[in-house]
Tab-separated table of C-alpha atoms and ligand atoms in Angstrom:
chain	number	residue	atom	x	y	z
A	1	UNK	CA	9.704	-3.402	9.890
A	2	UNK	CA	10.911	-6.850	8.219
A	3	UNK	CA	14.409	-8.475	8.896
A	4	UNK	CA	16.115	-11.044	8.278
A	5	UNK	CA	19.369	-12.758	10.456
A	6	UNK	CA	20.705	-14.898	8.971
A	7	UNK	CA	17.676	-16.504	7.344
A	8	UNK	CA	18.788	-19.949	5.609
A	9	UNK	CA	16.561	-22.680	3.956
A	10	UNK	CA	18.339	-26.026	2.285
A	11	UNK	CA	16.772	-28.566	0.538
A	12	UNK	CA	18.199	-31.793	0.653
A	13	UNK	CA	21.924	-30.052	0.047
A	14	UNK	CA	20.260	-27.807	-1.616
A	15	UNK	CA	21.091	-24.230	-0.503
A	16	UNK	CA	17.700	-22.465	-1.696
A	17	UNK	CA	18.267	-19.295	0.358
A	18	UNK	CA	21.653	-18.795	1.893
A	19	UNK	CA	22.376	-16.521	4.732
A	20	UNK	CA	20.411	-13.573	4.091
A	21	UNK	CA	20.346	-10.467	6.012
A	22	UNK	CA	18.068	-7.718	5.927
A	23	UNK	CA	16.118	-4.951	7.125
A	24	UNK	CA	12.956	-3.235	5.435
A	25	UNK	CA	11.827	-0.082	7.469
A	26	UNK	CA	8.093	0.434	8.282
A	27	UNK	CA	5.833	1.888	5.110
A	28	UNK	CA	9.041	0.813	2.514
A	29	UNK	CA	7.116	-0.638	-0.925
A	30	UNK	CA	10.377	-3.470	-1.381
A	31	UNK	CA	10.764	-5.454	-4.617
A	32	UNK	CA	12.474	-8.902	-4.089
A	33	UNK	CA	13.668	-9.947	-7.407
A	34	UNK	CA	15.655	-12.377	-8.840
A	35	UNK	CA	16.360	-15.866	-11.809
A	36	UNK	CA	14.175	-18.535	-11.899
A	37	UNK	CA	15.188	-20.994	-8.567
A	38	UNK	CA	16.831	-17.968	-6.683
A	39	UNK	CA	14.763	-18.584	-3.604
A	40	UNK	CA	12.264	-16.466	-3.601
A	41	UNK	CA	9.218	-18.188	-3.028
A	42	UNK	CA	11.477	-20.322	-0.532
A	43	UNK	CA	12.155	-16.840	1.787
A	44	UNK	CA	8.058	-15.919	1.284
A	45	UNK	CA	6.844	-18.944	2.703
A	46	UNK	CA	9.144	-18.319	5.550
A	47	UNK	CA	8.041	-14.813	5.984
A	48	UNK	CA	4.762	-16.332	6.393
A	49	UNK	CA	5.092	-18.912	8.331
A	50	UNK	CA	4.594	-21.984	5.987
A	51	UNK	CA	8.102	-23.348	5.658
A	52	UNK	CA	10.720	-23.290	8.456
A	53	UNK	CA	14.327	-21.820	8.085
A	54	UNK	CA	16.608	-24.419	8.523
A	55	UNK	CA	18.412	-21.349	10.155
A	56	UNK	CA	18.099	-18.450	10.999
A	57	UNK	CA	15.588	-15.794	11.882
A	58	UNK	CA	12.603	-13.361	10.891
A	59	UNK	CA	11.138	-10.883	12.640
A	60	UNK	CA	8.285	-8.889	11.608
A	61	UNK	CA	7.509	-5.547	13.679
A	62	UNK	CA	9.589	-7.231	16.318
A	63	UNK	CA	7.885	-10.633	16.341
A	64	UNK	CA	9.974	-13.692	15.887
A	65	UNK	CA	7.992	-15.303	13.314
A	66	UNK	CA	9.222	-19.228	14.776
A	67	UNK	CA	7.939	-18.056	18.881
A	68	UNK	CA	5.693	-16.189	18.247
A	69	UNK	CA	3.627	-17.488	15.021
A	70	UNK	CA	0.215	-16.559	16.089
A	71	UNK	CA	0.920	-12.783	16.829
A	72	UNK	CA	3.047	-12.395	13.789
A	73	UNK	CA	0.564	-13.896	11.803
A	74	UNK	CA	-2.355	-11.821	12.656
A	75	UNK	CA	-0.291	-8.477	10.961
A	76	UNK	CA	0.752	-9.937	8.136
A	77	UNK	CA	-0.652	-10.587	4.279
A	78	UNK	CA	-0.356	-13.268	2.758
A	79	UNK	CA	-0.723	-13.331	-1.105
A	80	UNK	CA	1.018	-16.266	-2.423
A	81	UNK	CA	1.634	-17.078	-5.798
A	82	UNK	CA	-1.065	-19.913	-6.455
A	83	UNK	CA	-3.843	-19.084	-3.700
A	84	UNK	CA	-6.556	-21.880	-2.980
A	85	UNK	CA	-10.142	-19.825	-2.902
A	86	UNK	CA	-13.352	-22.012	-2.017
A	87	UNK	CA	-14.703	-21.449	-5.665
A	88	UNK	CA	-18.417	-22.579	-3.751
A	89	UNK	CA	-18.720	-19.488	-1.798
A	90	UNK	CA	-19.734	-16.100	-3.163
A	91	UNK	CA	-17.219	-13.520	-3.181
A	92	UNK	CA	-18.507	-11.841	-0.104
A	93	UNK	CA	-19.127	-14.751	1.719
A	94	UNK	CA	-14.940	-15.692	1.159
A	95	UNK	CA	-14.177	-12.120	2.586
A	96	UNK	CA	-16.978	-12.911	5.656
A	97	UNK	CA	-15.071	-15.961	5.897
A	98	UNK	CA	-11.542	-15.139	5.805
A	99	UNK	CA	-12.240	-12.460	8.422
A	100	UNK	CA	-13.899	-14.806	10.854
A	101	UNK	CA	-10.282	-16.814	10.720
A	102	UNK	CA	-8.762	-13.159	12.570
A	103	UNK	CA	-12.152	-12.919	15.422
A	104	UNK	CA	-13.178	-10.174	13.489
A	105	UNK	CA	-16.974	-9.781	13.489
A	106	UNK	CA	-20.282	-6.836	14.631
A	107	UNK	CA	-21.579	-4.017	11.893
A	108	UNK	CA	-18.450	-2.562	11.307
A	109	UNK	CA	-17.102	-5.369	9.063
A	110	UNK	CA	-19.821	-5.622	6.940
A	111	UNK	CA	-19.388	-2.093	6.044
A	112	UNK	CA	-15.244	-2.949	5.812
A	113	UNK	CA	-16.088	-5.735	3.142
A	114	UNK	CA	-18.139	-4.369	1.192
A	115	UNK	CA	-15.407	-1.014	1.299
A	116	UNK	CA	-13.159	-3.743	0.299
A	117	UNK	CA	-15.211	-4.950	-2.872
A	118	UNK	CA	-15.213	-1.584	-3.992
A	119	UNK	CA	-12.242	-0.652	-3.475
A	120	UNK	CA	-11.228	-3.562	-6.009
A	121	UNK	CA	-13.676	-3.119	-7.936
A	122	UNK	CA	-15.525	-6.370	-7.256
A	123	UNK	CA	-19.026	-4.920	-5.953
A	124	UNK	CA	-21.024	-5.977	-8.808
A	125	UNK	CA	-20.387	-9.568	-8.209
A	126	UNK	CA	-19.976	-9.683	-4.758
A	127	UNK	CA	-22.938	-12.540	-4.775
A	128	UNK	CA	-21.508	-14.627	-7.704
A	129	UNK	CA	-20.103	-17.694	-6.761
A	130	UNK	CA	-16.197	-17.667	-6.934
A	131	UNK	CA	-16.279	-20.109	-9.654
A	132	UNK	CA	-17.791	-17.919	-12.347
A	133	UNK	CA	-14.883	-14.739	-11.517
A	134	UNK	CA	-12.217	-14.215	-14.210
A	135	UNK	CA	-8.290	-15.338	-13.352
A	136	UNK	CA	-8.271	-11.052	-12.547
A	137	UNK	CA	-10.612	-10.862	-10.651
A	138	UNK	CA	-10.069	-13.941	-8.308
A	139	UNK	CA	-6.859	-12.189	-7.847
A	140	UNK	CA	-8.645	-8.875	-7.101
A	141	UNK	CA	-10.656	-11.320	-4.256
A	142	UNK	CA	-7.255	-12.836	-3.052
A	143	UNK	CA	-5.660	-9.324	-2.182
A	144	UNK	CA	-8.778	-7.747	-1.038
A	145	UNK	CA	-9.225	-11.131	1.348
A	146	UNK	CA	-5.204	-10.773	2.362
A	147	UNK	CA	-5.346	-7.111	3.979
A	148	UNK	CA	-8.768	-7.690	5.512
A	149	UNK	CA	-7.329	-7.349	8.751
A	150	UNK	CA	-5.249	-4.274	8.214
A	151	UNK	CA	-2.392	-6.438	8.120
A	152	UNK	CA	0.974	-4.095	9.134
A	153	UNK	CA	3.276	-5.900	6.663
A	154	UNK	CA	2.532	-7.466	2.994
A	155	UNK	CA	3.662	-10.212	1.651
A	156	UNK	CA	2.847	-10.787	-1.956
A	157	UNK	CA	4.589	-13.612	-4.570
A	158	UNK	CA	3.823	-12.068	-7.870
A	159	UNK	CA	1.257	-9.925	-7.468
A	160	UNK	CA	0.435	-9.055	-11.157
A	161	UNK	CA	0.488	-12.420	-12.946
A	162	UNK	CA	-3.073	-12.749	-14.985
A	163	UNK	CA	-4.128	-9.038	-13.960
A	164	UNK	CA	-5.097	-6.835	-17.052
A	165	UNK	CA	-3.378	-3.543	-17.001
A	166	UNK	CA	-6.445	-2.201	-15.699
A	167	UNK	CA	-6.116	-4.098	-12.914
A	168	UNK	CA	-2.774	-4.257	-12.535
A	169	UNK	CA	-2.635	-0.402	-12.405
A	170	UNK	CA	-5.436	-0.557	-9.786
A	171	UNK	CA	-3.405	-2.736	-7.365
A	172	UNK	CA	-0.140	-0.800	-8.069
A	173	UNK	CA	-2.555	2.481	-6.240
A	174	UNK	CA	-3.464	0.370	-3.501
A	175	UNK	CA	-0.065	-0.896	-2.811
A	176	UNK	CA	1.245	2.525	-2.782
A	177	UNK	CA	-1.467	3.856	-0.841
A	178	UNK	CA	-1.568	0.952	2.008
A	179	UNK	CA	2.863	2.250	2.512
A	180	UNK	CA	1.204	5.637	3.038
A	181	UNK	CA	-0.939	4.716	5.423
A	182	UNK	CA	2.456	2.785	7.079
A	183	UNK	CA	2.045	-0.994	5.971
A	184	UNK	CA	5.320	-2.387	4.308
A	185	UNK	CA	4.886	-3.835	1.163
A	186	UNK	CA	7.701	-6.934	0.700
A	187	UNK	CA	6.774	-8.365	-3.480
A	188	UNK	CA	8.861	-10.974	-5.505
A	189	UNK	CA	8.005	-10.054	-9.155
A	190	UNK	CA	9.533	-11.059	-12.020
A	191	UNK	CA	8.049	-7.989	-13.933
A	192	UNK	CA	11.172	-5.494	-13.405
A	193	UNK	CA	9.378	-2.568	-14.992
A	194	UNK	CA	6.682	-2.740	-12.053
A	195	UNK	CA	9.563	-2.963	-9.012
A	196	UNK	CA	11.216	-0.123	-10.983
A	197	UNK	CA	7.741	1.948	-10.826
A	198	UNK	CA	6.957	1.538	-7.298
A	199	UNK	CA	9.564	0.181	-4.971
A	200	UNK	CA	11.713	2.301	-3.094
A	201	UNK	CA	14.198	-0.251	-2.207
A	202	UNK	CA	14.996	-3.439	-4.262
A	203	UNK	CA	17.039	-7.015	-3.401
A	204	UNK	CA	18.472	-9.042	-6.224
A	205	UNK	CA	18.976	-12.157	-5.101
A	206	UNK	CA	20.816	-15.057	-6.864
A	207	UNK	CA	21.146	-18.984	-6.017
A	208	UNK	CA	19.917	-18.056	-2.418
A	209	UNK	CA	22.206	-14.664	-1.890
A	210	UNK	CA	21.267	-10.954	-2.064
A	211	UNK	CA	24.094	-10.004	-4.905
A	212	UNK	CA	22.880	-6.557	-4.886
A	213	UNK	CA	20.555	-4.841	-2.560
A	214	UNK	CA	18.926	-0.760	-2.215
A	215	UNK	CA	17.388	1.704	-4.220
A	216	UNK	CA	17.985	1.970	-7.705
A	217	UNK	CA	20.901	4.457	-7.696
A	218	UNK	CA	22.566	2.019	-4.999
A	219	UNK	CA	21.804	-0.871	-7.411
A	220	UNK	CA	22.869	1.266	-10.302
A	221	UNK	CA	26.142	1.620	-8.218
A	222	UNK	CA	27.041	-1.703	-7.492
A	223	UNK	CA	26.641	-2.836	-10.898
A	224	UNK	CA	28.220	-0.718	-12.788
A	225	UNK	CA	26.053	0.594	-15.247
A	226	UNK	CA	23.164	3.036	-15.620
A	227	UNK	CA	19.730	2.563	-17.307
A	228	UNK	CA	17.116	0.620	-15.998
A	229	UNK	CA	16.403	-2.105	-13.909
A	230	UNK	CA	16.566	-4.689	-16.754
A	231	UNK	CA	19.914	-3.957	-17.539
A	232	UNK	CA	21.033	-3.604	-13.992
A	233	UNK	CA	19.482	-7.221	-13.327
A	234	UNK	CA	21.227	-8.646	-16.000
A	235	UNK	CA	24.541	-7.350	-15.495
A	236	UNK	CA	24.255	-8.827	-12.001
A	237	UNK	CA	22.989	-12.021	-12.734
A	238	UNK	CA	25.349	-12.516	-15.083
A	239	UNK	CA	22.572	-12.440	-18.528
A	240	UNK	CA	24.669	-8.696	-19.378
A	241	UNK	CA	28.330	-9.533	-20.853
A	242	UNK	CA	29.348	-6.176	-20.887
A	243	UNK	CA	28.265	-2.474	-20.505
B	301	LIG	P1	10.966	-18.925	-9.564
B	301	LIG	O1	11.318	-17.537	-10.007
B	301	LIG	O2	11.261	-19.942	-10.620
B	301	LIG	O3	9.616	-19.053	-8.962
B	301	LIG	P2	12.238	-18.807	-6.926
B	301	LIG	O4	13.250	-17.709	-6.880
B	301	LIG	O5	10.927	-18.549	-6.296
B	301	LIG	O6	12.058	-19.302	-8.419
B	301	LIG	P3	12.379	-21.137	-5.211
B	301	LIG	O7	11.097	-21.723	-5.699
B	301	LIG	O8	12.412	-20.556	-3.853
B	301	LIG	O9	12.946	-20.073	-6.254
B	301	LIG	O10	13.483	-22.288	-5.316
B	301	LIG	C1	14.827	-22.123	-4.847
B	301	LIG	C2	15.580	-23.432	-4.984
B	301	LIG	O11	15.052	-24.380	-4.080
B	301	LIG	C3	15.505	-24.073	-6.375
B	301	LIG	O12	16.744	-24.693	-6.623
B	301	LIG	C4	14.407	-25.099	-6.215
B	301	LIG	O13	14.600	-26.172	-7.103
B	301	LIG	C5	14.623	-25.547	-4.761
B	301	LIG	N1	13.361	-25.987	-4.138
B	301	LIG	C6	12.242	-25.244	-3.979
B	301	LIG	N2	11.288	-25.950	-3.325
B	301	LIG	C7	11.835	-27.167	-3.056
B	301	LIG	C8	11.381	-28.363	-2.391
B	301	LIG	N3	10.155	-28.422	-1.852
B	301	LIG	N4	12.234	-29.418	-2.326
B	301	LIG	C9	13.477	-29.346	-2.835
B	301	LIG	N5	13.975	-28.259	-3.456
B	301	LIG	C10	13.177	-27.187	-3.574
């Protein structure tokens, strides 16, 4: 479970995200969508920790992510939107890595990581050096490296930017199948057609407000028109003069 009290960021008089309130049950697949400079990214790198509300709060499962940083930390996934991967280390040596920063360690997470390569479909070059991986599948590495630790809640900033549709469709599966297994999925994605295919609840937010928030018949509902996402979006936002 995610939520947000009141959550508020500002910039220099700049009110990036303003007031927001929210709650995203356990196992929900959410899409967090919105214009260019809507706050976004601002309210993700609060959800993980790396910028602090100027108000405000967020818990996740319960934990106040400003007391209790360490403990929130260690269930949530981070994928942000321009991860930093030591491009000198081998893929599996990055995964061996990234799960020493959570203690984890014995047989059982060898067998996890290389479960992990497989499962995105990086086994064949598990012992190439980062450096030498395409833009997809240094993404692949990212997300496999972000729910290492079985992480209860996911946080992703667009998730599908420089994935082939091969890939892309192969990360859509694994999204959907970590919410049936329980994890909450919270994305910001500027790709509409993707939070229309597999989020069960959406927010539209606008200069640092949720405008419009559920799932799609609620959205369809509070704008005013029917069709998809796109056209919902933009008669919210204000890009749709009429219906
Ligand atoms: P995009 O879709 O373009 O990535 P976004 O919805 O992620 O946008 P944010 O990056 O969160 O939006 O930005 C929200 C607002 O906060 C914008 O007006 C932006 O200019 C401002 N902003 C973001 N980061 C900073 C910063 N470090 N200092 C000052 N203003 C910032």
């Amino acid at each position: 479970m995610i939520r947000f009290e009141n959550l508020t960021k500002i910039y220099r008089g700049i009110r990036a995200v303003d007031d927001l309130n929210l709650q995203i049950p356990q196992g929900t697949i959410f899409g967090f969508i919105g214009p260019n400079g809507a706050g976004k990214t601002t309210t993700i790198k609060m959800m993980a920790g790396v910028l602090r509300p100027t108000r405000g709060r967020i818990y996740i499962n319960g934990l106040d992510i400003a007391k209790q940083p360490s403990e929130a930390k260690r269930i949530i996934g981070f994928i942000p939107d321009r991860p930093f991967l030591y491009e000198k280390l081998s893929g599996i040596e990055f995964l061996r890595f990234k799960a020493g920063l959570y203690g984890m360690k014995g047989d059982r997470l060898g067998e996890k990581i290389l479960d992990l390569l497989d499962l995105f479909e990086l086994s064949y070059w598990a012992d190439e050096l980062i450096e030498s991986y395409s833009h997809g599948m240094k993404q692949r590495l990212i997300m496999a490296a972000a729910i290492i630790h079985e992480p209860k809640v996911i946080i992703v900033d667009e998730p599908m930017v420089g994935l082939d549709p091969k890939g892309a469709k192969l990360v859509k599966e694994i999204f959907k199948e970590l919410a049936r297994e329980g994890a909450t999925v919270f994305m910001s994605t500027h790709t509409l057609a993707l939070a229309q295919e597999i989020c069960q609840q959406i927010a539209i937010v606008d200069k640092g407000k949720i405008v419009a928030s559920g799932t799609s018949e609620d959205l369809e509902k509070q704008a005013g028109v029917r069709g998809d996402l796109e056209r919902i979006f933009l008669k919210i936002t204000g890009g749709l003069a009429s219906t």
